[in-house]
PDB file of C-alpha atoms in Angstrom:
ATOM      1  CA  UNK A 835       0.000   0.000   0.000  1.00 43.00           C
ATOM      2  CA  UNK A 836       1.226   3.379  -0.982  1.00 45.00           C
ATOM      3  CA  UNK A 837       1.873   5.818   1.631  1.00 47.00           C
ATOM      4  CA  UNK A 838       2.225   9.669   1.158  1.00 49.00           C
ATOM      5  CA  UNK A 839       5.230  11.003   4.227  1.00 49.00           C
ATOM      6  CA  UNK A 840       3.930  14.451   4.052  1.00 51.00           C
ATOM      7  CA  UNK A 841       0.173  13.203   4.683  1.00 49.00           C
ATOM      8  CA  UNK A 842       1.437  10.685   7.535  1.00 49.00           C
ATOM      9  CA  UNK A 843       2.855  13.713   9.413  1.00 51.00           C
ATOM     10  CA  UNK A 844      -0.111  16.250   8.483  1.00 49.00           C
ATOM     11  CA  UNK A 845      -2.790  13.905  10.288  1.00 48.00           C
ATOM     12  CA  UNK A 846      -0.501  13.081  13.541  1.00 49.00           C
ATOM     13  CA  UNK A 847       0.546  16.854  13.468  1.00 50.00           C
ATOM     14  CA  UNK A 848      -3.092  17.520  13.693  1.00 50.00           C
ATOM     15  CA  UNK A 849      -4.237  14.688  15.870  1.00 49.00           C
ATOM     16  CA  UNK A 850      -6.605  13.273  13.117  1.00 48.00           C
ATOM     17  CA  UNK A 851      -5.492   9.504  13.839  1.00 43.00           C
ATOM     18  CA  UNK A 852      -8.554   8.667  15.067  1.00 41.00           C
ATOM     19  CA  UNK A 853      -9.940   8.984  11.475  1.00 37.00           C
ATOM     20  CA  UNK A 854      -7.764   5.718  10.697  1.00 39.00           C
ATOM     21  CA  UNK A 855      -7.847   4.248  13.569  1.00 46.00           C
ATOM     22  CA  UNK A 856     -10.674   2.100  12.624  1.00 39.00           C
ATOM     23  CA  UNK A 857      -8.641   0.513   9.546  1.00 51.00           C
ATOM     24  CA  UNK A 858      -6.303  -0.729  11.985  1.00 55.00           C
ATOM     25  CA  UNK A 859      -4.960  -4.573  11.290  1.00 76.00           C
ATOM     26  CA  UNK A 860      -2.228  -5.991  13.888  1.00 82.00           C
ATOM     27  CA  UNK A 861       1.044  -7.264  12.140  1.00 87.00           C
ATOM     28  CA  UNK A 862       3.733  -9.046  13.856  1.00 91.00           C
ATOM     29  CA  UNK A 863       7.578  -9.628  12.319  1.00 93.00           C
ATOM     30  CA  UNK A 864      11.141  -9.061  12.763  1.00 95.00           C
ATOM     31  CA  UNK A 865      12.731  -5.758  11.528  1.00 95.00           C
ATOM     32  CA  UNK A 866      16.325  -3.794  11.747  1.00 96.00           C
ATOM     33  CA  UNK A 867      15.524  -0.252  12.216  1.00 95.00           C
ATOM     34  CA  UNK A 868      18.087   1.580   8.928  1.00 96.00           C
ATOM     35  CA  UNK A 869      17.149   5.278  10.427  1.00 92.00           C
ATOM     36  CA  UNK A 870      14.632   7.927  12.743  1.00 86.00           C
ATOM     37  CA  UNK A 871      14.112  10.917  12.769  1.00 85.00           C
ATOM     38  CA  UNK A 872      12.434  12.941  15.633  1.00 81.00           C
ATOM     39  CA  UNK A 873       9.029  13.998  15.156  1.00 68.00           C
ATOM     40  CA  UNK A 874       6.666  16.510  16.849  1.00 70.00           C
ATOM     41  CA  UNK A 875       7.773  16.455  21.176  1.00 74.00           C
ATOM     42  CA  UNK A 876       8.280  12.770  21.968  1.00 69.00           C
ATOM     43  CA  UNK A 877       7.308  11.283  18.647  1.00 75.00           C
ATOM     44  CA  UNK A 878       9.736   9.343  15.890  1.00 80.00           C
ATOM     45  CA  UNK A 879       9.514   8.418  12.443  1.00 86.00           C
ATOM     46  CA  UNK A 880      11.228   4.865  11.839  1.00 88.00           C
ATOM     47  CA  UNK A 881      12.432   3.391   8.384  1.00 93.00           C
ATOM     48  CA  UNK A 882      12.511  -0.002   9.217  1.00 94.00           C
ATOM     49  CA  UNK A 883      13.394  -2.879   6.772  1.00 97.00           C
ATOM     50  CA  UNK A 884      11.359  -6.070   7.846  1.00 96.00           C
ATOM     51  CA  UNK A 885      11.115  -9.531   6.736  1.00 95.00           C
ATOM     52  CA  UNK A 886       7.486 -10.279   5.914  1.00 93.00           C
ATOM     53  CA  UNK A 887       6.696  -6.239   4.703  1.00 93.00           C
ATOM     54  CA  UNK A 888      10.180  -4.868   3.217  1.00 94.00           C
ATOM     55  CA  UNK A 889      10.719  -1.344   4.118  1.00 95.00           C
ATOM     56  CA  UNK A 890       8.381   0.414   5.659  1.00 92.00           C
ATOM     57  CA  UNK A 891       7.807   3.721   7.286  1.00 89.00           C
ATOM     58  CA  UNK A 892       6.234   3.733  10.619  1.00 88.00           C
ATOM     59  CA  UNK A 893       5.374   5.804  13.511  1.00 82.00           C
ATOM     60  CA  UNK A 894       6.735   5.321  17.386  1.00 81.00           C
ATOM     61  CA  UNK A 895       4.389   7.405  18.951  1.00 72.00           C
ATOM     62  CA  UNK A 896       6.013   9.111  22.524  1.00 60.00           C
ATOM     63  CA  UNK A 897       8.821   7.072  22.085  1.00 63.00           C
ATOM     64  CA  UNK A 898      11.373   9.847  23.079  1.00 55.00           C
ATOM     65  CA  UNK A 899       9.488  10.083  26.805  1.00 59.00           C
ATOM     66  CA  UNK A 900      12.033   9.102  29.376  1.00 46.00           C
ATOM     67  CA  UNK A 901       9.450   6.655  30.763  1.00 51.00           C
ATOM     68  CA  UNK A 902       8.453   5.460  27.184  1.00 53.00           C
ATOM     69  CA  UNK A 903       8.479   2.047  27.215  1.00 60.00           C
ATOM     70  CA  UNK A 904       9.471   1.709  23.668  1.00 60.00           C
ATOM     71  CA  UNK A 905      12.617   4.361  24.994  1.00 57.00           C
ATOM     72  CA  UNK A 906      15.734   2.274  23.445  1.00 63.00           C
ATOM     73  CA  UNK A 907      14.022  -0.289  21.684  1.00 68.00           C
ATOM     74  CA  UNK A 908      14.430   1.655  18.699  1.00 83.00           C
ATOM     75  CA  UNK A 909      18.285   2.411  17.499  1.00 85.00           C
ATOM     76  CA  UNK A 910      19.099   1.946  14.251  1.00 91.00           C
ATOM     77  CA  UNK A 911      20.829  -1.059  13.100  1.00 92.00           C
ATOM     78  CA  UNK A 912      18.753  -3.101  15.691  1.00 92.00           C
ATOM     79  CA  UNK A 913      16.924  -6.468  15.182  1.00 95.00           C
ATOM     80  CA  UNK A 914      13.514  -5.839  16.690  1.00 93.00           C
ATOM     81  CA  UNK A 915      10.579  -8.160  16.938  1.00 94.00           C
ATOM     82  CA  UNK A 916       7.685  -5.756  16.240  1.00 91.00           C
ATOM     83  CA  UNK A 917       4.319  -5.448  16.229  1.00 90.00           C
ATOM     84  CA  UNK A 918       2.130  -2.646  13.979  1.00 88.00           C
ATOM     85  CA  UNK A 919      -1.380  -1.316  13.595  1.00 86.00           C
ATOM     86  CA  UNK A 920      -1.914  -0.615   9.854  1.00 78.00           C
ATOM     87  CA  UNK A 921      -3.647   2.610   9.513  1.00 63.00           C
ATOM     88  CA  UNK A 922      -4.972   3.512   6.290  1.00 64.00           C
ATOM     89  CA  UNK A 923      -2.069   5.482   5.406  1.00 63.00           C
ATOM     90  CA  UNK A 924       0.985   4.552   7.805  1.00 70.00           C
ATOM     91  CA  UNK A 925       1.876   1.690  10.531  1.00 88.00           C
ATOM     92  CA  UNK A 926       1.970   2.781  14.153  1.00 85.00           C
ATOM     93  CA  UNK A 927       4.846   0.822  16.286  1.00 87.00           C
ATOM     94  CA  UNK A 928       2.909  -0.960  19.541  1.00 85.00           C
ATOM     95  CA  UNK A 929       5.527  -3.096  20.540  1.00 85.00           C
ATOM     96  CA  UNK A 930       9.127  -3.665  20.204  1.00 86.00           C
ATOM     97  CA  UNK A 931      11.314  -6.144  21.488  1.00 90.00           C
ATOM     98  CA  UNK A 932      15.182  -6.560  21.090  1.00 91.00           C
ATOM     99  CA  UNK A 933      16.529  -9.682  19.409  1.00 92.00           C
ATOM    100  CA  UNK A 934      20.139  -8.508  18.700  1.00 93.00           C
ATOM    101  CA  UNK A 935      20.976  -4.954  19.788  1.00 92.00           C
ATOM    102  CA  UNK A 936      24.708  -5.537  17.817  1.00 95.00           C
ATOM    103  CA  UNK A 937      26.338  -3.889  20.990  1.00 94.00           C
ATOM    104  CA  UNK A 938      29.701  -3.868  19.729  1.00 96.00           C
ATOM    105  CA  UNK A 939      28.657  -2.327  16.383  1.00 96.00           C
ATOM    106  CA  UNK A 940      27.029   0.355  18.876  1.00 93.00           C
ATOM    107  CA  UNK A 941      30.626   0.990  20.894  1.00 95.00           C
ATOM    108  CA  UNK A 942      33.077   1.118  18.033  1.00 95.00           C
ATOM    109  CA  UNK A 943      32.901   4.215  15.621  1.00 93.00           C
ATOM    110  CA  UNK A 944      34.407   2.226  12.876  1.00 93.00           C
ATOM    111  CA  UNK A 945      31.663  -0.461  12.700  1.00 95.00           C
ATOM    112  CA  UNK A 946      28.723   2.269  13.338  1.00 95.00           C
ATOM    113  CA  UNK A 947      29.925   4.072  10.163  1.00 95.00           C
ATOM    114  CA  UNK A 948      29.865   0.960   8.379  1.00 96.00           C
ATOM    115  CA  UNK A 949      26.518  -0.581   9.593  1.00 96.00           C
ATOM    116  CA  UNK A 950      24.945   3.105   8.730  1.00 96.00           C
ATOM    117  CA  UNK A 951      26.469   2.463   5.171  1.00 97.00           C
ATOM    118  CA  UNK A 952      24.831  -1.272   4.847  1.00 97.00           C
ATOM    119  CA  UNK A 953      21.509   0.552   6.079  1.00 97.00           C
ATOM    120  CA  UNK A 954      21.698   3.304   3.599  1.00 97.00           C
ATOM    121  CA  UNK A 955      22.367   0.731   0.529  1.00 98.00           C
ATOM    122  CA  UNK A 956      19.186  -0.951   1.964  1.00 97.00           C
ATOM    123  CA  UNK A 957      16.602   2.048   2.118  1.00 97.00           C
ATOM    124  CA  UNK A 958      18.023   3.428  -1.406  1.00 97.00           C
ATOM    125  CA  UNK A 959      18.360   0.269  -3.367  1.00 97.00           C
ATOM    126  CA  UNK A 960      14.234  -0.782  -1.930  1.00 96.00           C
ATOM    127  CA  UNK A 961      11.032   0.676  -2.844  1.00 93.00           C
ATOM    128  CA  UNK A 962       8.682   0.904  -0.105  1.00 91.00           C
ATOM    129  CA  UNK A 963       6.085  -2.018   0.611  1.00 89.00           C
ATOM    130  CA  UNK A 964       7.865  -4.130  -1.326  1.00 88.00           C
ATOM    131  CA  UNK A 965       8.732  -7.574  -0.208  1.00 90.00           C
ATOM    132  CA  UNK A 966      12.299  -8.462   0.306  1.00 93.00           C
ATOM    133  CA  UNK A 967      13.667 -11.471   2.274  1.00 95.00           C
ATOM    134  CA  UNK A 968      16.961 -11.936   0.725  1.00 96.00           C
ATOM    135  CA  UNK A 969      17.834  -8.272   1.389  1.00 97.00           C
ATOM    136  CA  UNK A 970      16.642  -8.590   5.417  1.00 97.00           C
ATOM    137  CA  UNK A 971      18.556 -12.163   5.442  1.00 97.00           C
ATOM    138  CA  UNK A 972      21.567 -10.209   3.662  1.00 97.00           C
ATOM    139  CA  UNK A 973      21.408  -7.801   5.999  1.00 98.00           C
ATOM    140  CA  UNK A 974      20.972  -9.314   9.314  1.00 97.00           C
ATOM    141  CA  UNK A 975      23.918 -11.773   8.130  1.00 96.00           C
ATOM    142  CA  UNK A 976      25.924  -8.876   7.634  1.00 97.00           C
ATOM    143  CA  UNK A 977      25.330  -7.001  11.227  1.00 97.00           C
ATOM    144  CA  UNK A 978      26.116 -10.272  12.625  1.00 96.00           C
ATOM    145  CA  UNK A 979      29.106 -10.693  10.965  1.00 96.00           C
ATOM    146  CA  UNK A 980      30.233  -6.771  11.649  1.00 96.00           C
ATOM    147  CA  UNK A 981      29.423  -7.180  15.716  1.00 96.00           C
ATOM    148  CA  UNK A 982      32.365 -10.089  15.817  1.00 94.00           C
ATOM    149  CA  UNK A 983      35.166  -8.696  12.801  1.00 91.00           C
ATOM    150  CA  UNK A 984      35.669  -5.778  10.902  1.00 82.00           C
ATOM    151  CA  UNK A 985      37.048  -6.866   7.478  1.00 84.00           C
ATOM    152  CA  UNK A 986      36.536  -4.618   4.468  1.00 89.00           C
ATOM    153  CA  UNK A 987      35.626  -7.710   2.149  1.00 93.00           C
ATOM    154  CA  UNK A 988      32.478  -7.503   3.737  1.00 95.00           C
ATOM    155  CA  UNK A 989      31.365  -4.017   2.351  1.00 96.00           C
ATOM    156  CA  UNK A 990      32.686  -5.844  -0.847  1.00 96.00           C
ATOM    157  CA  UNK A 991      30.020  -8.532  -0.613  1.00 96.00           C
ATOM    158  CA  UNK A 992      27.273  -6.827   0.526  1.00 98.00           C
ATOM    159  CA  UNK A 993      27.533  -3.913  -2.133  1.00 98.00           C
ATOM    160  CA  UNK A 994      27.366  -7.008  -4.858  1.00 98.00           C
ATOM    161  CA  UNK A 995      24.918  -9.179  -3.179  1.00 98.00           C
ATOM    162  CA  UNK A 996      22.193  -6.122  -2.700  1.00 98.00           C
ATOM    163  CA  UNK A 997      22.769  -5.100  -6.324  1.00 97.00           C
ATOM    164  CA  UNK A 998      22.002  -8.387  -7.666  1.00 96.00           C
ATOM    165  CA  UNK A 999      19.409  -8.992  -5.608  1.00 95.00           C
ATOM    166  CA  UNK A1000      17.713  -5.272  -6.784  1.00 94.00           C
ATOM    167  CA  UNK A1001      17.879  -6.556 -10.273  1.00 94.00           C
ATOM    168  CA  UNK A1002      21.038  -5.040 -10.933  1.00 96.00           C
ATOM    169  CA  UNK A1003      23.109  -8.076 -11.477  1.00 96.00           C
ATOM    170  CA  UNK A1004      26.556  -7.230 -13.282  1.00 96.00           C
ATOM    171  CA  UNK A1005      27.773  -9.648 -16.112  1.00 95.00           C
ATOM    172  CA  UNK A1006      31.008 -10.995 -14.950  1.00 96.00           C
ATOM    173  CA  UNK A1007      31.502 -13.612 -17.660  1.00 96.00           C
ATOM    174  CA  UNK A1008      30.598 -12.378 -20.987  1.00 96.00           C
ATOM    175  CA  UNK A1009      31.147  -9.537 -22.583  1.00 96.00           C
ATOM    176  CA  UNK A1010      27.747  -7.039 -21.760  1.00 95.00           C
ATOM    177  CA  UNK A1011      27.556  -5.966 -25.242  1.00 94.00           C
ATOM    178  CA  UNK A1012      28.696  -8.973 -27.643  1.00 95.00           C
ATOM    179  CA  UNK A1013      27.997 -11.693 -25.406  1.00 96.00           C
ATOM    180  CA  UNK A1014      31.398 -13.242 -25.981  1.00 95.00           C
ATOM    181  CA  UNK A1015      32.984 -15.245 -22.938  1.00 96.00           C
ATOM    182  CA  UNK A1016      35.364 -13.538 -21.522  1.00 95.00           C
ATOM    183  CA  UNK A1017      39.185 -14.847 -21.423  1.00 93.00           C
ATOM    184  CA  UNK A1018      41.893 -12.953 -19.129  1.00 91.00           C
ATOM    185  CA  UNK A1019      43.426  -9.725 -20.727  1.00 88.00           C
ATOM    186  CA  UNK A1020      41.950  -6.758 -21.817  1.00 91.00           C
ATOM    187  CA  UNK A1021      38.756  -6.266 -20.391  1.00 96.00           C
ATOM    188  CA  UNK A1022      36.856  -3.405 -19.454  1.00 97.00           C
ATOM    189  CA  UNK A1023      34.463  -2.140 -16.723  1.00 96.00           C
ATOM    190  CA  UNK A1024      30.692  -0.282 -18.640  1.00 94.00           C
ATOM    191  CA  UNK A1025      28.788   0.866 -15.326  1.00 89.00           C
ATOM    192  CA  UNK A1026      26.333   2.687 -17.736  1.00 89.00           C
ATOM    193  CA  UNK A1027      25.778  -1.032 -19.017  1.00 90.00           C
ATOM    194  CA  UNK A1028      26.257  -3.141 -16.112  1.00 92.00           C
ATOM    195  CA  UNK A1029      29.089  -5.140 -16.388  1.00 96.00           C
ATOM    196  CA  UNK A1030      32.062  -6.279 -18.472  1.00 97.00           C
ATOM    197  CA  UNK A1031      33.286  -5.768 -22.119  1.00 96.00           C
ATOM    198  CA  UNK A1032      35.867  -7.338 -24.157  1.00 96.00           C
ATOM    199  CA  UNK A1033      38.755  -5.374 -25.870  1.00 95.00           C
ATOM    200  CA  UNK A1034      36.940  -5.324 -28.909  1.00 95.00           C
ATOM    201  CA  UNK A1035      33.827  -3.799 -27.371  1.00 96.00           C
ATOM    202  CA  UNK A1036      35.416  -1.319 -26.278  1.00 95.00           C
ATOM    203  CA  UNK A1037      37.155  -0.320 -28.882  1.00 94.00           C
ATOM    204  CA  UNK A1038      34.005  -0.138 -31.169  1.00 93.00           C
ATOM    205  CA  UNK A1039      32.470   2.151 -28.411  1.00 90.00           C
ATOM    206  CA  UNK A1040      35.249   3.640 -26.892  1.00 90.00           C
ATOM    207  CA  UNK A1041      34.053   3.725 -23.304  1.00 88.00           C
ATOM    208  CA  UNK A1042      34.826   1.571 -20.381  1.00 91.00           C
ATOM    209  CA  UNK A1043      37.538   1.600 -17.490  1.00 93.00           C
ATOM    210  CA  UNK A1044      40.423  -0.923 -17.619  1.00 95.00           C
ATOM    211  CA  UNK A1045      39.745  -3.521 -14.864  1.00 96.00           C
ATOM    212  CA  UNK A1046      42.232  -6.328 -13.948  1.00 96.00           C
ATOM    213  CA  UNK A1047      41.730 -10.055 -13.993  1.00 96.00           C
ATOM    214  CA  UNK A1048      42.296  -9.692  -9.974  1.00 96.00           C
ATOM    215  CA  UNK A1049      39.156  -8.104  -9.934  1.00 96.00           C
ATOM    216  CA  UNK A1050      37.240  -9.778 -11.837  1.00 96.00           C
ATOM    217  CA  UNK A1051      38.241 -13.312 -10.770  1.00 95.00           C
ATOM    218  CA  UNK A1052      37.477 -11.663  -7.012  1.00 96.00           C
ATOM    219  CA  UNK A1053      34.152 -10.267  -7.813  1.00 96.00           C
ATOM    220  CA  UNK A1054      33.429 -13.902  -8.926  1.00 96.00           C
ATOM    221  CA  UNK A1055      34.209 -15.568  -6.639  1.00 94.00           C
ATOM    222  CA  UNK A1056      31.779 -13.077  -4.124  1.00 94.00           C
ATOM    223  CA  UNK A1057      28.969 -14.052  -6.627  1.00 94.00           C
ATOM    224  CA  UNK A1058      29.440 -17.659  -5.519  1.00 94.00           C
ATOM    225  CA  UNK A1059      30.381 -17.500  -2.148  1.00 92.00           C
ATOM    226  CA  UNK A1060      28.354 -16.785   1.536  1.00 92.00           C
ATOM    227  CA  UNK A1061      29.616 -14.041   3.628  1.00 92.00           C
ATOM    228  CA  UNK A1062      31.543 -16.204   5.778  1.00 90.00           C
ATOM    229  CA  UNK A1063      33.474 -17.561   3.141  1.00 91.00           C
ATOM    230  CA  UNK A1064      33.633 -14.553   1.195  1.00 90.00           C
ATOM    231  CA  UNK A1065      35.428 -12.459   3.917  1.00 89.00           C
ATOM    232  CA  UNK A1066      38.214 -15.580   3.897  1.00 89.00           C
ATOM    233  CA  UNK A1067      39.551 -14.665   0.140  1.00 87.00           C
ATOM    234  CA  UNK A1068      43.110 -13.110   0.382  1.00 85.00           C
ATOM    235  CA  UNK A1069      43.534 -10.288  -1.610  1.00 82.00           C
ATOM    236  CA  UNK A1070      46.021  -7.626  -2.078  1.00 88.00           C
ATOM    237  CA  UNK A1071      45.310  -4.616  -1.382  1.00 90.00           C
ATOM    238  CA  UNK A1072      45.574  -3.148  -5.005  1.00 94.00           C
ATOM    239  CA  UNK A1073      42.885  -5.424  -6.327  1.00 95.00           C
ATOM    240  CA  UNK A1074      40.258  -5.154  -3.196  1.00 94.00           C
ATOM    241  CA  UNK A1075      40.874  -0.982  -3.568  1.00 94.00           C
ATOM    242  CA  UNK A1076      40.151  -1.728  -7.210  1.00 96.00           C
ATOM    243  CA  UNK A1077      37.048  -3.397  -6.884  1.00 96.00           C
ATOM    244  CA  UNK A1078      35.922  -0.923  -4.332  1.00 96.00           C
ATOM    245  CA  UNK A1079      36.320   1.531  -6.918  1.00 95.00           C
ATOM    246  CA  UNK A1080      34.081  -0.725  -9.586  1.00 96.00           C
ATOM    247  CA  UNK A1081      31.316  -1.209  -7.374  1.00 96.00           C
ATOM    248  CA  UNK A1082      31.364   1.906  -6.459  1.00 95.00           C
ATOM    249  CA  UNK A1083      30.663   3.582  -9.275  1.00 94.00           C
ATOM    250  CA  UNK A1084      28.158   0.891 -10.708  1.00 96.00           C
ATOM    251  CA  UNK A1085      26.487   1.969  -7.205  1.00 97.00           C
ATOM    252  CA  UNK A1086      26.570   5.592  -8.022  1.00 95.00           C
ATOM    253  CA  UNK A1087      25.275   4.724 -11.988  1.00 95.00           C
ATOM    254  CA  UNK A1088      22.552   2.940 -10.180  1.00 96.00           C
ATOM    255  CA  UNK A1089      21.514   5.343  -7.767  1.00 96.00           C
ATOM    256  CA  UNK A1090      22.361   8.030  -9.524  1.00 93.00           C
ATOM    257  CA  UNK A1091      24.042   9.837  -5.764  1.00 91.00           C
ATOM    258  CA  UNK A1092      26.587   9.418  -3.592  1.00 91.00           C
ATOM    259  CA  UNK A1093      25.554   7.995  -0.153  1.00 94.00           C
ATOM    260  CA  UNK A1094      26.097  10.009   2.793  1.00 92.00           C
ATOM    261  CA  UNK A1095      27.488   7.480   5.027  1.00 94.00           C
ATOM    262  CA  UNK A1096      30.225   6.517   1.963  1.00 92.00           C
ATOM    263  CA  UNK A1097      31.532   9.878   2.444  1.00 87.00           C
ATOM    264  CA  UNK A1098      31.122   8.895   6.055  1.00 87.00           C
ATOM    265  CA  UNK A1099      33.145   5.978   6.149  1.00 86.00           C
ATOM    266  CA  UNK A1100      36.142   7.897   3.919  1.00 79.00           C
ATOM    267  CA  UNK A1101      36.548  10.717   6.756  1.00 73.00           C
TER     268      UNK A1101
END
């Protein structure tokens, strides 16, 4: 169901809930909160990404009260078991209980940036209302991989995994515009197209940046892999800051931004 932000606000701003209220379904399911924002006195607006609804936007109504019982339930980049009312127009938060607050994300500055990055790639890759399991399972693997190491490989794999799963998988084994398999060499990086071309290709359309069989072979081998085995490949660090690079601007062509938290991360 289509929901309008500005409209959400305008009815709590003017207390006109009650004019939903009798819509009202209950939902329960798990969710990791990607941002708030504050809202009126005690109020917050939550972008949560959960597994049997996607992302959604919802409202935690007084949950900025001291004695609010939903008071810390509610950080981002926290597994919550939730339960909604579905208002026409928006979901209002009744419940909230912790599965996995990812403390040690919390404490270190280094994995906070990072999880903030993994929720941004979630909310702007995913429309809203849309059902997306393998993006909540991809997530939640990730945070619970972050809370115990801190390996960059990671960002590698979840950048890759999240495009694919948004339909943006890159072709790593044939050239994107002849369909030739590709052999090591001269090949190419087209983010415009979404993945590789050969030599030739590129000659004939002279665009494309150079990118070296490390890369490729590594980006691969991501494709095939889970994140635990993923994070194990040994790389050096030429060809992991080269496929940063790729996926980066692929992400970028995608998006068609840079995300905040990136710039984040670099600082």
């Amino acid at each position: 169901m289509a929901r309008n932000d500005n409209f959400i606000l305008f009815l709590l701003e003017n207390n006109c809930t009650s004019r939903v209220d009798t819509y009202n379904m209950v939902y329960k399911t798990s969710g990791i909160v990607l941002k708030r924002k504050n809202f009126g006195e005690a109020d917050r607006v939550l972008t949560i990404l959960t597994e049997r609804f996607g992302k959604i936007s919802a409202i935690a109504k007084g949950s900025r009260k001291i004695k609010a019982k939903l008071l810390g339930h509610l950080e981002p980049f926290t597994q919550v078991n939730f339960q909604f009312h579905e208002g026409r127009n928006f979901y209002i938060v009744t419940s909230a209980d912790i599965v996995h607050n990812f403390e040690n994300i919390h404490n270190d500055y280094q994995k906070t940036t990072r999880a903030f990055y993994l929720g941004e790639l979630c909310d702007k890759f995913l429309e809203s209302d849309e059902k997306n399991i393998e993006v909540y399972r991809l997530l939640s693997s990730a945070l619970e991989y972050l809370e115990d190491n801190n390996v960059d490989l990671m960002l590698r794999f979840f950048e890759l995994k999240i495009i694919e799963a948004s339909g943006f998988k890159p072709a790593l084994r044939e050239c994107v515009h002849c369909r030739k398999i590709l052999t090591a060499g001269s090949n190419f990086w087209d983010q415009s197209e979404g993945g590789i071309i050969c030599s030739d290709c590129q000659k004939k359309f002279q665009h494309g940046k150079k990118i070296s069989d490390g890369v490729i072979k590594l980006l691969r081998v991501i494709e095939e892999k889970d994140i635990e085995n993923a994070t194990k490949i040994k790389q050096d660090n030429k060809i992991e800051a080269e496929t940063e690079e790729i996926l980066d601007l692929y992400i970028k062509n995608i998006l068609e931004r840079e995300l905040k938290s990136k710039r984040m991360m670099k600082q």
